Each structure stands twice: as structure tokens, then as C-alpha cells.
PDB file of C-alpha atoms in Angstrom:
ATOM      1  CA  MET A   1     -21.840  66.807  -0.220  1.00  0.00           C
ATOM      2  CA  ALA A   2     -23.739  70.043  -0.836  1.00  0.00           C
ATOM      3  CA  THR A   3     -24.646  72.119   2.200  1.00  0.00           C
ATOM      4  CA  GLN A   4     -28.359  72.341   2.813  1.00  0.00           C
ATOM      5  CA  LYS A   5     -29.871  75.769   3.395  1.00  0.00           C
ATOM      6  CA  ALA A   6     -33.345  76.199   4.813  1.00  0.00           C
ATOM      7  CA  VAL A   7     -35.210  79.449   4.234  1.00  0.00           C
ATOM      8  CA  GLU A   8     -38.774  80.590   4.704  1.00  0.00           C
ATOM      9  CA  SER A   9     -40.950  79.773   1.699  1.00  0.00           C
ATOM     10  CA  PRO A  10     -41.835  82.717  -0.549  1.00  0.00           C
ATOM     11  CA  GLN A  11     -45.221  81.082  -1.125  1.00  0.00           C
ATOM     12  CA  LYS A  12     -47.818  82.815   1.056  1.00  0.00           C
ATOM     13  CA  GLU A  13     -50.763  80.489   0.572  1.00  0.00           C
ATOM     14  CA  PRO A  14     -50.754  77.270   2.613  1.00  0.00           C
ATOM     15  CA  LEU A  15     -50.911  74.138   0.482  1.00  0.00           C
ATOM     16  CA  SER A  16     -53.686  72.804   2.679  1.00  0.00           C
ATOM     17  CA  SER A  17     -55.865  74.224   5.421  1.00  0.00           C
ATOM     18  CA  TRP A  18     -54.465  72.127   8.276  1.00  0.00           C
ATOM     19  CA  LYS A  19     -50.742  72.623   7.543  1.00  0.00           C
ATOM     20  CA  THR A  20     -48.793  74.707  10.052  1.00  0.00           C
ATOM     21  CA  ARG A  21     -45.537  75.741   8.374  1.00  0.00           C
ATOM     22  CA  SER A  22     -43.788  75.712   5.020  1.00  0.00           C
ATOM     23  CA  LEU A  23     -40.060  75.627   4.318  1.00  0.00           C
ATOM     24  CA  VAL A  24     -37.954  75.550   1.195  1.00  0.00           C
ATOM     25  CA  VAL A  25     -34.761  73.507   1.327  1.00  0.00           C
ATOM     26  CA  TYR A  26     -32.275  73.783  -1.523  1.00  0.00           C
ATOM     27  CA  CYS A  27     -30.349  70.511  -1.773  1.00  0.00           C
ATOM     28  CA  ALA A  28     -27.819  70.224  -4.581  1.00  0.00           C
ATOM     29  CA  HIS A  29     -30.190  69.884  -7.562  1.00  0.00           C
ATOM     30  CA  ARG A  30     -33.649  70.208  -6.088  1.00  0.00           C
ATOM     31  CA  TYR A  31     -35.958  72.461  -4.155  1.00  0.00           C
ATOM     32  CA  VAL A  32     -37.956  70.633  -1.509  1.00  0.00           C
ATOM     33  CA  TYR A  33     -41.000  72.367  -0.021  1.00  0.00           C
ATOM     34  CA  ARG A  34     -41.978  70.913   3.337  1.00  0.00           C
ATOM     35  CA  VAL A  35     -45.418  71.280   4.832  1.00  0.00           C
ATOM     36  CA  THR A  36     -45.480  69.704   8.260  1.00  0.00           C
ATOM     37  CA  PRO A  37     -48.501  68.895  10.472  1.00  0.00           C
ATOM     38  CA  GLY A  38     -46.254  68.523  13.500  1.00  0.00           C
ATOM     39  CA  GLY A  39     -44.689  65.654  15.410  1.00  0.00           C
ATOM     40  CA  THR A  40     -41.617  63.576  14.658  1.00  0.00           C
ATOM     41  CA  LEU A  41     -41.523  59.884  13.801  1.00  0.00           C
ATOM     42  CA  LYS A  42     -38.905  57.595  12.401  1.00  0.00           C
ATOM     43  CA  ARG A  43     -39.229  57.525   8.620  1.00  0.00           C
ATOM     44  CA  ALA A  44     -39.165  54.464   6.375  1.00  0.00           C
ATOM     45  CA  ALA A  45     -39.138  54.133   2.585  1.00  0.00           C
ATOM     46  CA  ILE A  46     -40.384  50.936   0.946  1.00  0.00           C
ATOM     47  CA  LEU A  47     -38.407  50.581  -2.275  1.00  0.00           C
ATOM     48  CA  LEU A  48     -40.002  49.280  -5.467  1.00  0.00           C
ATOM     49  CA  SER A  49     -38.693  49.528  -9.007  1.00  0.00           C
ATOM     50  CA  ARG A  50     -41.128  49.773 -11.925  1.00  0.00           C
ATOM     51  CA  GLN A  51     -43.354  46.700 -11.961  1.00  0.00           C
ATOM     52  CA  PRO A  52     -45.643  44.941 -14.474  1.00  0.00           C
ATOM     53  CA  LEU A  53     -48.699  47.067 -15.221  1.00  0.00           C
ATOM     54  CA  ARG A  54     -51.331  44.504 -14.180  1.00  0.00           C
ATOM     55  CA  PRO A  55     -50.593  43.258 -10.662  1.00  0.00           C
ATOM     56  CA  CYS A  56     -53.148  41.447  -8.509  1.00  0.00           C
ATOM     57  CA  GLY A  57     -53.497  40.657  -4.835  1.00  0.00           C
ATOM     58  CA  ARG A  58     -51.463  37.457  -5.206  1.00  0.00           C
ATOM     59  CA  THR A  59     -48.500  39.226  -6.831  1.00  0.00           C
ATOM     60  CA  ALA A  60     -45.449  38.793  -4.610  1.00  0.00           C
ATOM     61  CA  TRP A  61     -44.404  42.450  -4.468  1.00  0.00           C
ATOM     62  CA  VAL A  62     -47.973  43.519  -3.628  1.00  0.00           C
ATOM     63  CA  ARG A  63     -48.244  40.998  -0.777  1.00  0.00           C
ATOM     64  CA  GLN A  64     -44.830  41.933   0.584  1.00  0.00           C
ATOM     65  CA  SER A  65     -45.557  45.646   0.351  1.00  0.00           C
ATOM     66  CA  LEU A  66     -48.664  45.174   2.491  1.00  0.00           C
ATOM     67  CA  ALA A  67     -46.708  43.040   4.960  1.00  0.00           C
ATOM     68  CA  ALA A  68     -44.049  45.758   5.167  1.00  0.00           C
ATOM     69  CA  ILE A  69     -46.696  48.433   5.825  1.00  0.00           C
ATOM     70  CA  HIS A  70     -48.097  46.330   8.690  1.00  0.00           C
ATOM     71  CA  ARG A  71     -44.625  45.890  10.176  1.00  0.00           C
ATOM     72  CA  LEU A  72     -43.786  49.597   9.927  1.00  0.00           C
ATOM     73  CA  LYS A  73     -47.111  50.533  11.519  1.00  0.00           C
ATOM     74  CA  THR A  74     -46.433  48.172  14.421  1.00  0.00           C
ATOM     75  CA  ASP A  75     -42.920  49.582  14.843  1.00  0.00           C
ATOM     76  CA  GLY A  76     -44.161  53.182  14.844  1.00  0.00           C
ATOM     77  CA  PHE A  77     -42.730  54.409  11.549  1.00  0.00           C
ATOM     78  CA  CYS A  78     -43.933  57.127   9.235  1.00  0.00           C
ATOM     79  CA  VAL A  79     -43.954  55.782   5.650  1.00  0.00           C
ATOM     80  CA  ILE A  80     -42.606  57.787   2.710  1.00  0.00           C
ATOM     81  CA  THR A  81     -44.888  57.583  -0.344  1.00  0.00           C
ATOM     82  CA  SER A  82     -45.391  59.537  -3.565  1.00  0.00           C
ATOM     83  CA  THR A  83     -47.553  60.247  -6.578  1.00  0.00           C
ATOM     84  CA  GLY A  84     -46.644  59.730 -10.223  1.00  0.00           C
ATOM     85  CA  MET A  85     -46.027  55.973 -10.408  1.00  0.00           C
ATOM     86  CA  GLN A  86     -48.225  52.961  -9.647  1.00  0.00           C
ATOM     87  CA  THR A  87     -45.833  51.452  -7.107  1.00  0.00           C
ATOM     88  CA  TRP A  88     -45.525  54.634  -5.052  1.00  0.00           C
ATOM     89  CA  GLU A  89     -49.273  55.228  -5.255  1.00  0.00           C
ATOM     90  CA  LEU A  90     -50.037  51.691  -4.097  1.00  0.00           C
ATOM     91  CA  LEU A  91     -47.920  52.365  -1.022  1.00  0.00           C
ATOM     92  CA  MET A  92     -49.850  55.599  -0.442  1.00  0.00           C
ATOM     93  CA  ALA A  93     -53.157  53.753  -0.700  1.00  0.00           C
ATOM     94  CA  LEU A  94     -52.016  51.016   1.685  1.00  0.00           C
ATOM     95  CA  ALA A  95     -50.687  53.513   4.232  1.00  0.00           C
ATOM     96  CA  ALA A  96     -53.919  55.524   4.092  1.00  0.00           C
ATOM     97  CA  ARG A  97     -56.034  52.387   4.494  1.00  0.00           C
ATOM     98  CA  GLU A  98     -53.997  51.233   7.483  1.00  0.00           C
ATOM     99  CA  GLY A  99     -54.000  54.659   9.136  1.00  0.00           C
ATOM    100  CA  VAL A 100     -50.230  55.068   8.969  1.00  0.00           C
ATOM    101  CA  MET A 101     -48.616  58.508   9.108  1.00  0.00           C
ATOM    102  CA  GLN A 102     -46.995  59.227   5.751  1.00  0.00           C
ATOM    103  CA  LYS A 103     -44.759  61.738   4.005  1.00  0.00           C
ATOM    104  CA  VAL A 104     -46.102  62.135   0.479  1.00  0.00           C
ATOM    105  CA  ILE A 105     -43.571  63.353  -2.075  1.00  0.00           C
ATOM    106  CA  LEU A 106     -45.171  65.394  -4.853  1.00  0.00           C
ATOM    107  CA  PRO A 107     -42.975  65.667  -7.984  1.00  0.00           C
ATOM    108  CA  ALA A 108     -44.225  68.804  -9.727  1.00  0.00           C
ATOM    109  CA  SER A 109     -42.884  71.157 -12.385  1.00  0.00           C
ATOM    110  CA  ASP A 110     -44.502  74.364 -11.098  1.00  0.00           C
ATOM    111  CA  SER A 111     -46.905  75.784  -8.510  1.00  0.00           C
ATOM    112  CA  GLU A 112     -50.011  74.798 -10.466  1.00  0.00           C
ATOM    113  CA  ALA A 113     -48.769  71.236 -10.796  1.00  0.00           C
ATOM    114  CA  ILE A 114     -48.067  71.185  -7.054  1.00  0.00           C
ATOM    115  CA  ASN A 115     -51.665  72.110  -6.258  1.00  0.00           C
ATOM    116  CA  ARG A 116     -53.049  69.561  -8.739  1.00  0.00           C
ATOM    117  CA  ALA A 117     -50.829  66.797  -7.359  1.00  0.00           C
ATOM    118  CA  GLN A 118     -51.811  67.523  -3.768  1.00  0.00           C
ATOM    119  CA  LEU A 119     -55.513  67.704  -4.578  1.00  0.00           C
ATOM    120  CA  PHE A 120     -55.257  64.420  -6.503  1.00  0.00           C
ATOM    121  CA  ALA A 121     -53.517  62.695  -3.588  1.00  0.00           C
ATOM    122  CA  GLU A 122     -55.951  63.979  -0.967  1.00  0.00           C
ATOM    123  CA  ARG A 123     -59.067  63.013  -2.929  1.00  0.00           C
ATOM    124  CA  GLN A 124     -57.944  59.838  -4.677  1.00  0.00           C
ATOM    125  CA  PHE A 125     -56.395  58.240  -1.588  1.00  0.00           C
ATOM    126  CA  ASP A 126     -58.624  59.763   1.118  1.00  0.00           C
ATOM    127  CA  LEU A 127     -55.667  61.135   3.064  1.00  0.00           C
ATOM    128  CA  ARG A 128     -56.623  61.927   6.631  1.00  0.00           C
ATOM    129  CA  GLN A 129     -56.014  65.243   8.327  1.00  0.00           C
ATOM    130  CA  GLY A 130     -53.071  64.940  10.709  1.00  0.00           C
ATOM    131  CA  LEU A 131     -51.691  61.791   9.098  1.00  0.00           C
ATOM    132  CA  VAL A 132     -49.888  63.347   6.141  1.00  0.00           C
ATOM    133  CA  GLU A 133     -46.928  65.596   5.403  1.00  0.00           C
ATOM    134  CA  PHE A 134     -46.277  66.792   1.852  1.00  0.00           C
ATOM    135  CA  ILE A 135     -42.770  67.164   0.452  1.00  0.00           C
ATOM    136  CA  VAL A 136     -42.710  68.838  -2.948  1.00  0.00           C
ATOM    137  CA  VAL A 137     -39.833  68.111  -5.303  1.00  0.00           C
ATOM    138  CA  THR A 138     -39.968  70.743  -8.021  1.00  0.00           C
ATOM    139  CA  GLN A 139     -37.901  72.426 -10.709  1.00  0.00           C
ATOM    140  CA  HIS A 140     -39.598  75.744  -9.949  1.00  0.00           C
ATOM    141  CA  GLY A 141     -36.878  78.315  -9.181  1.00  0.00           C
ATOM    142  CA  GLN A 142     -34.144  75.950 -10.326  1.00  0.00           C
ATOM    143  CA  PRO A 143     -31.047  78.061 -11.075  1.00  0.00           C
ATOM    144  CA  THR A 144     -29.835  75.885 -13.963  1.00  0.00           C
ATOM    145  CA  GLY A 145     -30.883  72.765 -15.840  1.00  0.00           C
ATOM    146  CA  GLN A 146     -34.055  70.695 -15.905  1.00  0.00           C
ATOM    147  CA  PRO A 147     -33.943  67.870 -13.340  1.00  0.00           C
ATOM    148  CA  ASN A 148     -35.606  64.507 -13.854  1.00  0.00           C
ATOM    149  CA  LEU A 149     -38.369  64.829 -11.268  1.00  0.00           C
ATOM    150  CA  MET A 150     -38.980  61.097 -11.002  1.00  0.00           C
ATOM    151  CA  GLN A 151     -35.320  60.448 -10.230  1.00  0.00           C
ATOM    152  CA  GLU A 152     -35.280  63.374  -7.814  1.00  0.00           C
ATOM    153  CA  ARG A 153     -38.337  61.889  -6.112  1.00  0.00           C
ATOM    154  CA  ASP A 154     -36.549  58.558  -5.594  1.00  0.00           C
ATOM    155  CA  MET A 155     -33.407  60.309  -4.344  1.00  0.00           C
ATOM    156  CA  THR A 156     -35.460  62.396  -1.918  1.00  0.00           C
ATOM    157  CA  ALA A 157     -37.275  59.321  -0.576  1.00  0.00           C
ATOM    158  CA  VAL A 158     -33.999  57.546   0.169  1.00  0.00           C
ATOM    159  CA  ALA A 159     -32.434  60.670   1.670  1.00  0.00           C
ATOM    160  CA  GLU A 160     -35.435  61.351   3.931  1.00  0.00           C
ATOM    161  CA  ALA A 161     -35.681  57.784   5.245  1.00  0.00           C
ATOM    162  CA  ASP A 162     -34.170  56.509   8.476  1.00  0.00           C
ATOM    163  CA  LEU A 163     -34.932  52.954   7.336  1.00  0.00           C
ATOM    164  CA  LEU A 164     -34.976  51.497   3.818  1.00  0.00           C
ATOM    165  CA  VAL A 165     -37.180  48.483   3.092  1.00  0.00           C
ATOM    166  CA  PRO A 166     -36.434  47.019  -0.364  1.00  0.00           C
ATOM    167  CA  VAL A 167     -39.263  44.831  -1.671  1.00  0.00           C
ATOM    168  CA  SER A 168     -38.706  44.411  -5.417  1.00  0.00           C
ATOM    169  CA  VAL A 169     -35.702  46.255  -6.822  1.00  0.00           C
ATOM    170  CA  ARG A 170     -34.324  45.899 -10.352  1.00  0.00           C
ATOM    171  CA  PRO A 171     -30.632  44.904 -10.285  1.00  0.00           C
ATOM    172  CA  GLY A 172     -28.491  47.657 -11.763  1.00  0.00           C
ATOM    173  CA  GLY A 173     -31.332  50.209 -11.773  1.00  0.00           C
ATOM    174  CA  LEU A 174     -31.431  53.599 -10.067  1.00  0.00           C
ATOM    175  CA  MET A 175     -33.197  52.257  -6.980  1.00  0.00           C
ATOM    176  CA  SER A 176     -30.578  49.533  -6.644  1.00  0.00           C
ATOM    177  CA  GLN A 177     -27.800  52.108  -6.914  1.00  0.00           C
ATOM    178  CA  LEU A 178     -29.410  54.370  -4.333  1.00  0.00           C
ATOM    179  CA  LEU A 179     -29.854  51.405  -2.010  1.00  0.00           C
ATOM    180  CA  GLU A 180     -26.218  50.364  -2.382  1.00  0.00           C
ATOM    181  CA  THR A 181     -24.964  53.899  -1.751  1.00  0.00           C
ATOM    182  CA  ALA A 182     -27.185  54.335   1.292  1.00  0.00           C
ATOM    183  CA  GLY A 183     -26.000  51.015   2.716  1.00  0.00           C
ATOM    184  CA  SER A 184     -22.372  52.031   2.296  1.00  0.00           C
ATOM    185  CA  THR A 185     -23.018  55.147   4.399  1.00  0.00           C
ATOM    186  CA  GLY A 186     -24.511  53.097   7.221  1.00  0.00           C
ATOM    187  CA  LYS A 187     -28.214  53.724   6.631  1.00  0.00           C
ATOM    188  CA  ARG A 188     -30.313  50.944   8.120  1.00  0.00           C
ATOM    189  CA  ILE A 189     -31.771  48.468   5.593  1.00  0.00           C
ATOM    190  CA  LEU A 190     -34.445  45.866   6.367  1.00  0.00           C
ATOM    191  CA  ARG A 191     -34.453  43.094   3.740  1.00  0.00           C
ATOM    192  CA  GLU A 192     -37.003  40.829   5.406  1.00  0.00           C
ATOM    193  CA  PHE A 193     -39.674  41.581   2.781  1.00  0.00           C
ATOM    194  CA  GLN A 194     -37.505  41.527  -0.348  1.00  0.00           C
ATOM    195  CA  VAL A 195     -38.496  39.316  -3.300  1.00  0.00           C
ATOM    196  CA  ASP A 196     -36.912  38.740  -6.700  1.00  0.00           C
ATOM    197  CA  TYR A 197     -37.545  41.394  -9.328  1.00  0.00           C
ATOM    198  CA  THR A 198     -39.504  39.888 -12.233  1.00  0.00           C
ATOM    199  CA  GLY A 199     -39.473  42.766 -14.724  1.00  0.00           C
ATOM    200  CA  ARG A 200     -42.220  44.728 -16.437  1.00  0.00           C
ATOM    201  CA  MET A 201     -42.863  42.045 -19.082  1.00  0.00           C
ATOM    202  CA  ALA A 202     -43.960  39.413 -16.585  1.00  0.00           C
ATOM    203  CA  GLY A 203     -47.207  37.609 -17.410  1.00  0.00           C
ATOM    204  CA  LEU A 204     -50.550  38.365 -15.837  1.00  0.00           C
ATOM    205  CA  GLY A 205     -51.136  37.091 -12.320  1.00  0.00           C
ATOM    206  CA  TYR A 206     -54.661  36.006 -13.260  1.00  0.00           C
ATOM    207  CA  ARG A 207     -56.562  34.510 -16.198  1.00  0.00           C
ATOM    208  CA  ILE A 208     -59.743  35.645 -17.933  1.00  0.00           C
ATOM    209  CA  ARG A 209     -61.899  32.787 -19.216  1.00  0.00           C
ATOM    210  CA  ALA A 210     -63.461  33.396 -22.623  1.00  0.00           C
ATOM    211  CA  ASP A 211     -66.664  31.594 -21.645  1.00  0.00           C
ATOM    212  CA  GLN A 212     -67.228  34.085 -18.804  1.00  0.00           C
ATOM    213  CA  LEU A 213     -67.026  37.202 -20.955  1.00  0.00           C
ATOM    214  CA  SER A 214     -70.304  38.959 -21.729  1.00  0.00           C
ATOM    215  CA  GLY A 215     -71.033  39.802 -25.336  1.00  0.00           C
TER     216      GLY A 215
END
């Protein structure tokens, strides 16, 4: 396992007005910028593979994700969320609505993308001051290679979590592999909210009647 080295961030400007400190952590194949509002909570990651593009409130993984958020709030967890994919962003929206502290991972290719991603998250999801910590996974300053930021985001979420909560995970996919590896190292896994993975080609969870469409 690669040794982690924490150094002061070369970036002088704070990513947001209420943040108190910024660190850069080089971990194997990624730079992770941390901006921390203070305080320590147990961290949980709700795990979702890619899902059908048109979910509704009755969709099993949506219902179970909300139930998991409620449970984690009751148990005093900070929830790890992210931008860049509908499943991660749904979790961010649910955590913001429920007033749950969250660590938001921002996958970004450079400093401009970091600022855009943070601004998008703050405005789109009405993130509250004092209830958010940003973790930036970026290829900026990468010594060699071009990492897959979405995969790095998922790896960072699992690594940061004290508790993993699988909800709908594709068998054989990256999330499933990360979950299996984490379990083998003794990381705590809560499977109470897990449902079968239905795949991205699943049918709509609702119907639109032709006689109710306006011309």
C-alpha cells in the first residue's frame, strides 16, 4: 500500500468563504484536496452502481437510498456524496434536504473545473454552510498518466468511509469489486438496505397516458 503524504496546499485562495484549511494528500494515483469546516464524524458511503436514467419515487433503489440516509442521520454519520453522476447527486440532494453533514467529492481535471464543480454543487443542491466538506479528486499535478476521475471518485469514497452501505450494486462491476475488497480488510458493511441490481435498460417506473398529453 502506498504511503500517504500530507502537505500544505499550494493553492492560496480558499475554495469557499467558510472553509478553514486546505490540504493536499497524494495517495498512489490521485491528489485529494481537503477543505474542512471542522469537527469529526463517522463517515458512511452509500454505494450505487449506474442506474436506469428515468427513476421515480417508487423505484426500489431510490426508496432504499432515502431510508439509508434517514438511518445514517439517526446514527450520527456524515454521508459521502459526489457530483458527476445521477446516483451520487441524488444522495447529495437527499443529504442536503435532510440536513445531514456530508463530504462532497468533486472529480475535476484542473483548478477551473474544481471551482465550477463546487459552485454547481453549492447552488444546485443548496448546500448549507457548516454541513459540507469538499474533497477534490483531480489529475492536476499528476506526475504520470491520466487517471479515470470517475473511478478515482468511487475509490476515494470507499477509502474515506468508516461504513459502507450498498443499495444497488452491479455484480462484477467496479463498485462490487471495491465492496468485496473493503469487506476482506474488515471494513464495516451494512447490507440492510440492499436491493437487486436491475441494470440500466430497465423499463420506466411510470406510464404516460396518450389521452393526457396536451397537443
